[in-house]
Coordinates of C-alpha atoms and ligand atoms in Angstrom, one line a residue:
X90 CA 24.1 -93.5 16.8
X91 CA 20.8 -94.5 15.6
X92 CA 20.5 -98.4 14.4
X93 CA 16.7 -97.3 12.7
X94 CA 17.8 -96.5 9.4
X95 CA 17.0 -99.4 6.8
X96 CA 15.0 -101.1 9.7
X97 CA 11.4 -102.6 8.8
X98 CA 9.3 -101.2 11.6
X99 CA 5.7 -102.6 11.9
X100 CA 3.5 -100.1 13.9
X101 CA 0.4 -101.8 15.2
X102 CA -2.3 -99.6 16.2
X103 CA -5.1 -100.6 18.6
X104 CA -8.2 -98.5 19.5
X105 CA -7.4 -95.8 21.9
X106 CA -7.6 -92.2 21.8
X107 CA -3.9 -92.0 21.9
X108 CA -4.1 -93.3 18.2
X109 CA -3.9 -89.9 17.0
X110 CA -0.2 -89.6 18.6
X111 CA 0.8 -92.6 16.3
X112 CA 0.7 -90.4 13.2
X113 CA 3.4 -88.5 14.5
X114 CA 5.4 -91.6 15.6
X115 CA 5.3 -92.7 11.4
X116 CA 6.6 -89.3 10.6
X117 CA 9.7 -89.9 13.0
X118 CA 10.5 -93.2 12.3
X119 CA 10.6 -92.1 8.8
X120 CA 12.6 -89.2 9.7
X121 CA 15.2 -91.7 11.0
X122 CA 15.2 -93.9 7.8
X123 CA 13.1 -96.6 9.1
X124 CA 10.7 -98.4 6.8
X125 CA 7.2 -98.1 8.6
X126 CA 4.3 -100.2 7.6
X127 CA 1.1 -100.0 9.8
X128 CA -1.6 -102.5 10.9
X129 CA -4.6 -101.3 12.4
X130 CA -7.4 -102.8 14.7
X131 CA -11.0 -102.5 13.8
X132 CA -11.2 -99.9 16.6
X133 CA -8.1 -97.9 16.1
X134 CA -9.9 -97.0 12.6
X135 CA -12.7 -95.4 14.8
X136 CA -10.1 -93.0 15.9
X137 CA -7.7 -92.5 12.8
X138 CA -8.3 -93.2 9.5
X139 CA -6.0 -95.7 7.3
X140 CA -5.5 -93.0 4.7
X141 CA -4.0 -90.7 7.3
X142 CA -1.4 -93.4 8.0
X143 CA -0.8 -94.7 4.4
X144 CA 0.0 -90.9 3.4
X145 CA 2.4 -90.5 6.4
X146 CA 3.9 -94.1 6.0
X147 CA 4.0 -94.2 2.3
X148 CA 2.8 -97.8 2.2
X149 CA -0.9 -99.4 1.9
X150 CA -2.0 -100.0 5.5
X151 CA -2.9 -103.4 6.7
X152 CA -6.3 -104.1 8.2
X153 CA -7.9 -107.4 7.5
X154 CA -6.9 -110.9 8.6
X155 CA -8.3 -112.3 5.4
X156 CA -7.7 -110.2 2.5
X157 CA -7.6 -111.8 -1.0
X158 CA -5.9 -109.0 -2.3
X159 CA -3.5 -108.7 0.4
X160 CA -2.7 -112.6 0.4
X161 CA -1.0 -111.9 -3.1
X162 CA 1.0 -109.2 -2.0
X163 CA 1.9 -108.3 1.9
X164 CA -0.1 -111.4 3.7
X165 CA 0.0 -111.8 7.5
X166 CA 2.8 -114.3 7.2
X167 CA 5.0 -111.9 4.7
X168 CA 4.1 -108.8 7.2
X169 CA 5.4 -111.1 10.0
X170 CA 8.4 -112.0 8.2
X171 CA 9.2 -108.4 6.9
X172 CA 9.2 -106.7 10.2
X173 CA 12.3 -106.2 12.1
X174 CA 10.3 -104.9 15.2
X175 CA 7.0 -104.7 15.9
X176 CA 5.4 -101.8 18.1
X177 CA 2.1 -101.4 19.1
X178 CA 1.3 -98.0 19.9
X179 CA -1.4 -97.3 21.7
X180 CA -1.7 -101.1 23.2
X181 CA -5.3 -101.1 24.7
X182 CA -5.7 -103.5 27.6
X183 CA -7.7 -105.4 25.2
X184 CA -4.8 -105.9 22.9
X185 CA -2.5 -106.6 25.9
X186 CA -4.7 -109.5 27.0
X187 CA -5.0 -110.7 23.3
X188 CA -1.3 -110.9 23.0
X189 CA -0.9 -112.7 26.5
X190 CA -3.1 -115.6 25.6
X191 CA -2.1 -115.4 21.9
X192 CA -5.2 -114.7 20.3
X193 CA -5.3 -114.8 16.5
X194 CA -8.7 -113.4 15.8
X195 CA -7.5 -110.1 14.0
X196 CA -4.4 -109.2 11.6
X197 CA -2.3 -107.7 14.2
X198 CA -2.6 -110.6 16.8
X199 CA -2.1 -113.0 14.1
X200 CA 1.2 -111.1 12.7
X201 CA 2.5 -110.9 16.4
X202 CA 2.1 -114.6 17.0
X203 CA 3.5 -115.4 13.4
X204 CA 6.4 -113.3 13.9
X205 CA 10.2 -113.5 15.2
X206 CA 10.4 -109.9 15.3
X207 CA 11.1 -108.2 18.7
X208 CA 7.8 -106.7 19.9
X209 CA 7.3 -103.5 22.0
X210 CA 4.2 -102.2 23.4
X211 CA 3.3 -98.8 24.6
X212 CA 0.1 -99.1 26.8
X213 CA -2.8 -96.5 27.0
X214 CA -5.7 -96.8 28.8
X215 CA -7.7 -95.4 31.7
X216 CA -5.8 -95.6 34.9
X217 CA -8.0 -97.9 36.7
X218 CA -7.7 -100.4 33.7
X219 CA -4.1 -100.2 34.0
X220 CA -4.1 -100.9 37.6
X221 CA -6.5 -103.7 37.3
X222 CA -4.8 -107.2 38.7
X223 CA -5.7 -108.5 35.2
X224 CA -3.9 -106.0 33.0
X225 CA -0.8 -106.1 35.5
X226 CA -0.7 -109.9 35.4
X227 CA -0.7 -109.6 31.7
X228 CA 2.2 -107.4 31.7
X229 CA 4.2 -109.3 33.7
X230 CA 3.7 -112.3 31.5
X231 CA 4.6 -110.4 28.4
X232 CA 7.7 -108.9 30.1
X233 CA 8.9 -112.4 31.2
X234 CA 8.6 -113.5 27.3
X235 CA 10.9 -110.7 26.6
X236 CA 8.2 -108.1 25.2
X237 CA 9.4 -104.6 25.8
X238 CA 6.9 -102.4 27.6
X239 CA 7.3 -98.6 27.2
X240 CA 5.6 -96.5 29.6
X241 CA 2.6 -95.6 30.2
X242 CA 3.1 -92.1 31.7
X243 CA 1.2 -90.6 34.4
X244 CA -0.9 -87.7 34.2
X245 CA -4.4 -86.1 33.5
X246 CA -6.3 -88.8 31.1
X247 CA -8.7 -88.2 28.2
X248 CA -11.5 -89.6 30.2
X249 CA -10.9 -86.9 32.9
X250 CA -9.1 -89.4 35.6
X251 CA -5.5 -88.8 36.5
X252 CA -3.0 -91.6 37.1
X253 CA -1.0 -94.1 34.9
X254 CA -2.0 -95.0 31.6
X255 CA -1.2 -92.3 29.3
X256 CA 0.9 -93.3 26.2
X257 CA 4.0 -92.1 26.0
X258 CA 5.0 -89.1 23.6
X259 CA 6.0 -90.1 20.0
X260 CA 9.5 -88.4 20.8
X261 CA 10.0 -90.5 23.9
X262 CA 8.9 -93.8 22.2
X263 CA 11.3 -93.2 19.5
X264 CA 13.8 -93.0 22.0
X265 CA 12.8 -96.1 23.7
X266 CA 12.7 -98.0 20.4
X267 CA 16.2 -96.8 19.7
X268 CA 17.5 -98.0 22.8
X269 CA 16.2 -101.5 22.7
X270 CA 17.0 -101.8 19.0
X271 CA 20.2 -103.6 18.7
X272 CA 23.3 -101.6 19.1
X273 CA 25.1 -103.9 17.0
X274 CA 24.8 -107.1 15.1
X275 CA 27.6 -108.8 16.9
X276 CA 25.6 -111.9 18.4
X277 CA 22.8 -111.6 15.5
X278 CA 21.4 -115.3 15.1
X279 CA 23.2 -116.2 18.3
X280 CA 21.5 -117.8 21.2
X281 CA 23.2 -117.0 24.5
X282 CA 22.1 -118.8 27.7
X283 CA 23.0 -117.1 31.2
X284 CA 22.4 -118.2 35.0
X285 CA 22.1 -115.3 37.3
X286 CA 21.2 -114.6 40.9
X287 CA 21.4 -116.8 44.1
X288 CA 19.7 -120.4 44.5
X289 CA 17.4 -121.4 47.6
X290 CA 18.3 -124.5 49.0
X291 CA 15.2 -125.6 51.0
X292 CA 15.5 -126.5 54.8
X293 CA 11.8 -127.2 55.5
X294 CA 8.4 -126.1 54.2
X295 CA 9.0 -122.5 55.3
X296 CA 13.0 -122.0 55.3
X297 CA 15.9 -121.8 52.8
X298 CA 19.7 -121.3 52.8
X299 CA 20.6 -118.5 50.3
X300 CA 23.4 -115.8 49.6
X301 CA 24.0 -112.4 49.0
X302 CA 24.1 -112.3 45.2
X303 CA 21.7 -109.6 43.6
X304 CA 21.8 -110.9 40.0
X305 CA 22.8 -107.4 38.7
X306 CA 25.9 -108.6 37.0
X307 CA 24.2 -111.4 35.2
X308 CA 21.4 -109.2 34.2
X309 CA 23.5 -106.7 33.0
X310 CA 25.2 -109.3 30.7
X311 CA 21.8 -110.5 29.5
X312 CA 20.6 -107.0 28.5
X313 CA 24.5 -106.6 26.8
X314 CA 23.8 -109.8 24.8
X315 CA 20.3 -108.9 23.8
X316 CA 21.6 -105.3 22.7
X317 CA 24.3 -107.2 20.6
X318 CA 21.3 -108.8 18.7
X319 CA 21.6 -112.1 20.6
X320 CA 18.4 -114.4 21.5
X321 CA 18.8 -114.4 25.0
X322 CA 17.5 -116.9 27.9
X323 CA 18.0 -115.9 31.3
X324 CA 17.8 -118.6 34.0
X325 CA 17.6 -116.8 37.0
X326 CA 17.2 -117.5 41.0
X327 CA 14.7 -114.7 42.9
X328 CA 16.0 -111.4 42.5
X329 CA 14.6 -107.7 42.9
X330 CA 15.3 -107.2 39.3
X331 CA 12.9 -106.9 36.4
X332 CA 13.3 -108.7 33.3
X333 CA 15.8 -106.6 30.9
X334 CA 14.0 -105.6 27.6
X335 CA 14.3 -108.3 24.9
X336 CA 15.3 -111.2 27.2
X337 CA 13.3 -114.3 28.1
X338 CA 13.6 -115.4 31.8
X339 CA 12.7 -118.4 33.5
X340 CA 12.7 -118.0 37.7
X341 CA 14.2 -121.0 39.5
X342 CA 14.8 -122.1 43.1
X343 CA 17.3 -124.5 44.0
X344 CA 20.8 -125.3 42.5
X345 CA 19.1 -128.6 41.3
X346 CA 16.3 -126.6 39.5
X347 CA 18.7 -124.3 37.9
X348 CA 20.7 -127.2 36.5
X349 CA 17.5 -128.6 35.1
X350 CA 16.4 -125.3 33.2
X351 CA 19.9 -124.9 32.3
X352 CA 20.2 -128.3 30.4
X353 CA 16.8 -127.7 28.9
X354 CA 18.3 -124.3 27.2
X355 CA 21.7 -125.5 26.5
X356 CA 20.9 -127.8 23.8
X357 CA 20.0 -124.8 21.3
X358 CA 22.4 -122.3 22.6
X359 CA 25.8 -121.2 21.1
X360 CA 27.1 -119.4 24.2
X361 CA 26.7 -119.8 27.7
X362 CA 27.9 -117.2 30.5
X363 CA 27.4 -118.6 34.0
X364 CA 27.1 -115.7 36.4
X365 CA 24.8 -117.4 38.9
X366 CA 26.1 -117.8 42.8
X367 CA 25.0 -121.3 42.8
X368 CA 24.9 -122.9 46.5
X369 CA 27.9 -125.3 46.6
X370 CA 26.2 -127.4 49.4
X371 CA 22.5 -128.5 50.0
X372 CA 21.0 -129.8 53.0
X373 CA 21.0 -133.7 52.7
X374 CA 17.5 -133.9 54.2
X375 CA 14.6 -131.5 53.5
X376 CA 12.2 -131.9 56.4
X377 CA 8.6 -132.3 55.1
X378 CA 7.4 -130.4 58.2
X379 CA 8.6 -127.0 60.0
X380 CA 11.8 -128.0 62.2
X381 CA 10.9 -126.8 65.6
X382 CA 13.3 -125.4 68.0
X383 CA 13.5 -128.1 70.5
X384 CA 17.1 -128.5 71.1
X385 CA 19.8 -125.9 72.2
X386 CA 22.0 -126.6 69.1
X387 CA 21.0 -127.7 65.5
X388 CA 23.3 -129.5 63.3
X389 CA 22.9 -129.4 59.6
X390 CA 24.3 -132.3 57.5
X391 CA 25.0 -130.8 53.6
X392 CA 25.8 -132.5 50.6
X393 CA 27.8 -131.1 47.4
X394 CA 25.4 -129.8 44.4
X395 CA 26.1 -130.4 40.9
X396 CA 28.4 -127.8 39.4
X397 CA 26.2 -126.6 36.7
X398 CA 29.1 -124.8 34.8
X399 CA 31.3 -128.0 34.8
X400 CA 28.2 -130.2 33.9
X401 CA 27.1 -128.2 31.0
X402 CA 30.4 -127.9 29.4
X403 CA 30.9 -131.6 29.6
X404 CA 27.6 -132.6 28.1
X405 CA 27.7 -129.6 25.3
X406 CA 31.6 -129.2 24.6
X407 CA 30.8 -127.1 21.7
X408 CA 29.3 -124.5 23.7
X409 CA 31.4 -121.4 24.3
X410 CA 31.2 -121.1 28.0
X411 CA 32.1 -118.4 30.4
X412 CA 32.2 -118.7 34.2
X413 CA 32.6 -116.3 37.0
X414 CA 34.7 -116.4 40.0
X415 CA 34.4 -114.6 43.3
X416 CA 37.4 -114.6 45.2
X417 CA 38.7 -112.7 48.3
X418 CA 42.4 -113.4 47.6
X419 CA 44.7 -114.7 45.3
X420 CA 42.5 -114.0 42.2
X421 CA 44.2 -115.0 39.3
X422 CA 45.5 -118.3 40.7
X423 CA 42.1 -119.5 41.6
X424 CA 40.9 -118.3 38.2
X425 CA 43.1 -120.2 36.2
X426 CA 42.5 -123.2 38.3
X427 CA 38.8 -123.1 37.9
X428 CA 39.5 -122.3 34.0
X429 CA 41.2 -125.7 34.0
X430 CA 39.4 -127.6 36.5
X431 CA 36.0 -126.8 34.9
X432 CA 37.2 -127.2 31.4
X433 CA 35.7 -123.8 30.2
X434 CA 36.6 -121.4 27.7
X435 CA 36.9 -118.2 29.7
X436 CA 36.4 -116.9 33.2
X437 CA 36.0 -113.5 34.6
X438 CA 37.0 -113.3 38.3
X439 CA 36.1 -110.3 40.8
X440 CA 37.2 -109.5 44.1
X441 CA 34.9 -109.6 46.8
X442 CA 37.0 -108.9 49.7
X443 CA 35.7 -106.3 52.1
X444 CA 32.1 -106.5 50.6
X445 CA 33.2 -105.6 47.2
X446 CA 30.9 -106.7 43.9
X447 CA 27.7 -108.3 45.9
X448 CA 24.8 -105.9 45.5
X449 CA 27.1 -103.2 44.1
X450 CA 26.4 -100.8 41.4
X451 CA 29.8 -101.2 40.0
X452 CA 32.6 -104.1 39.6
X453 CA 36.1 -104.7 38.2
X454 CA 37.1 -108.0 36.5
X455 CA 40.0 -110.1 35.7
X456 CA 39.2 -111.9 32.5
X457 CA 41.5 -115.4 31.9
X458 CA 41.3 -117.7 29.1
X459 CA 43.7 -120.3 27.8
X460 CA 46.3 -118.0 26.2
X461 CA 45.4 -114.6 27.5
X462 CA 43.9 -112.3 30.1
X463 CA 42.5 -109.1 30.3
X464 CA 41.9 -106.6 33.3
X465 CA 38.7 -104.4 33.4
X466 CA 38.9 -101.4 36.0
X467 CA 36.0 -100.9 38.5
X468 CA 33.1 -99.4 36.3
X469 CA 29.5 -99.4 36.2
X470 CA 28.2 -103.0 35.7
X471 CA 26.2 -102.3 32.6
X472 CA 29.2 -101.1 30.7
X473 CA 31.2 -103.9 32.3
X474 CA 28.9 -106.4 31.0
X475 CA 29.2 -104.6 27.3
X476 CA 33.2 -104.8 27.4
X477 CA 33.0 -108.1 28.6
X478 CA 30.6 -109.3 26.3
X479 CA 32.6 -107.7 23.1
X480 CA 35.8 -109.9 24.6
X481 CA 33.4 -112.9 24.9
X482 CA 32.6 -112.6 21.2
X483 CA 36.1 -111.9 20.0
X484 CA 37.3 -115.2 21.7
X485 CA 34.2 -117.2 20.5
X486 CA 34.9 -116.0 16.8
X487 CA 38.4 -117.0 17.2
X488 CA 37.6 -120.5 18.6
X489 CA 35.1 -121.1 15.9
X490 CA 37.6 -119.8 13.1
X491 CA 40.0 -122.6 14.8
X492 CA 37.3 -125.0 14.7
X493 CA 36.4 -124.4 10.9
X494 CA 40.0 -125.0 10.0
X495 CA 40.2 -128.6 11.6
Ligands
CTP256 N1 28.8 -122.6 39.4 C1 27.8 -123.4 38.9 N2 27.5 -124.5 39.6 C2 27.7 -124.6 40.7 C3 28.7 -123.8 41.3 C4 29.1 -122.8 40.6 O1 27.6 -123.3 37.7 N3 26.9 -125.3 41.5 C5 29.4 -121.6 38.3 C6 29.2 -120.1 39.1 O2 28.0 -119.7 38.2 C7 30.4 -119.5 38.5 C8 31.5 -120.8 38.5 O3 30.8 -121.8 38.5 O4 30.2 -119.1 37.0 C9 31.9 -120.5 40.1 O5 32.9 -121.7 40.2 P1 33.0 -122.0 41.9 O6 34.3 -123.2 41.6 O7 31.8 -122.4 42.4 O8 33.4 -120.9 42.4 P2 33.2 -120.5 44.0 O9 31.9 -120.7 44.4 O10 34.1 -119.1 43.9 O11 34.1 -121.7 44.4 P3 35.1 -122.0 45.5 O12 34.1 -122.0 46.8 O13 35.8 -122.9 45.1 O14 36.1 -120.7 45.7

């Protein structure tokens, strides 16, 4: 099912030879029922005329930042507010650099800065420019900020080179845009905070204690929430996963660091899902020099870490909180115990007996709340995350209705 009909899509075009493909993209977007407006940079206009884009989009094309005529109609702020999604295709290396630094020296840069709309870019450039560490750094920064990056594809380039840097074909861009458009509006206007992955508890400058969490379940929950229209903040330990599209992410080290970051974002959040495998203990002393192997045995004194989930629920009782529990036995008993002890709203328990769940693509969950429970059989973690989040929304709305009555 397409979620594009009736959506306001602002297509930004920057100056690359692939700009001619954007004409076809406008046609495809309109065919899907989207409202399309086009914003072109000065160099884009060297490749394709605004007249073509105007005819295809059915709307005047936006080009100037300071345009007295536009200010009365669709000035940059209005354009920024109008857009549900901004897609820049092609996005040149220069445009990506400007977005990274937040430059507002032309209309496209200004609109991107001024808009709350989800942003996607379709890079198109020479393969060496794409591989350049500067461009790669910019792309990573944009991804961390929740920008969706579509492509680039590999192949023969207009300049004669072969490699990565070709803009994706219009049909492929349309598919990607549909994919990352919200699949529902169940969490529209809500802020969801998620912790994921393992923590690292330092021993000395070169060593730390950690666990086997891959972060997959938490990242799947983050993507599921984003697809339901939520603004998602992911506080993650070090994992080998890319930031999901449409999600904002910060990377933290120890349990103490994760607590600080989580507290910072909890203030604005509506829902909190704690999937992180937080260390329960941390070394009492952290050596400031590398520990040497000068004795036959080594004893380590550890102290309890702060429970992030319980702390956040105590300090932000209005927040709807969901915990995770990994158990090897007596799943339901332990899950209910944790639900009550931590005073949280829901807990999702999974079995980790015989190496199950950790670093696996599938998982099964027993979800427990105060007056109910539901079992989800083993399935792909992404599907499971989506099913879980639907259940979370139902319980969240029930609690909200009950609170509104009192
Ligand atoms: N959690 C947390 N901060 C901690 C420890 C755990 O936020 N310091 C969160 C986890 O993200 C998860 C839930 O609490 O949502 C897990 O609860 P916990 O009681 O730590 O579970 P286990 O580690 O399985 O506990 P136990 O060792 O008692 O079985």
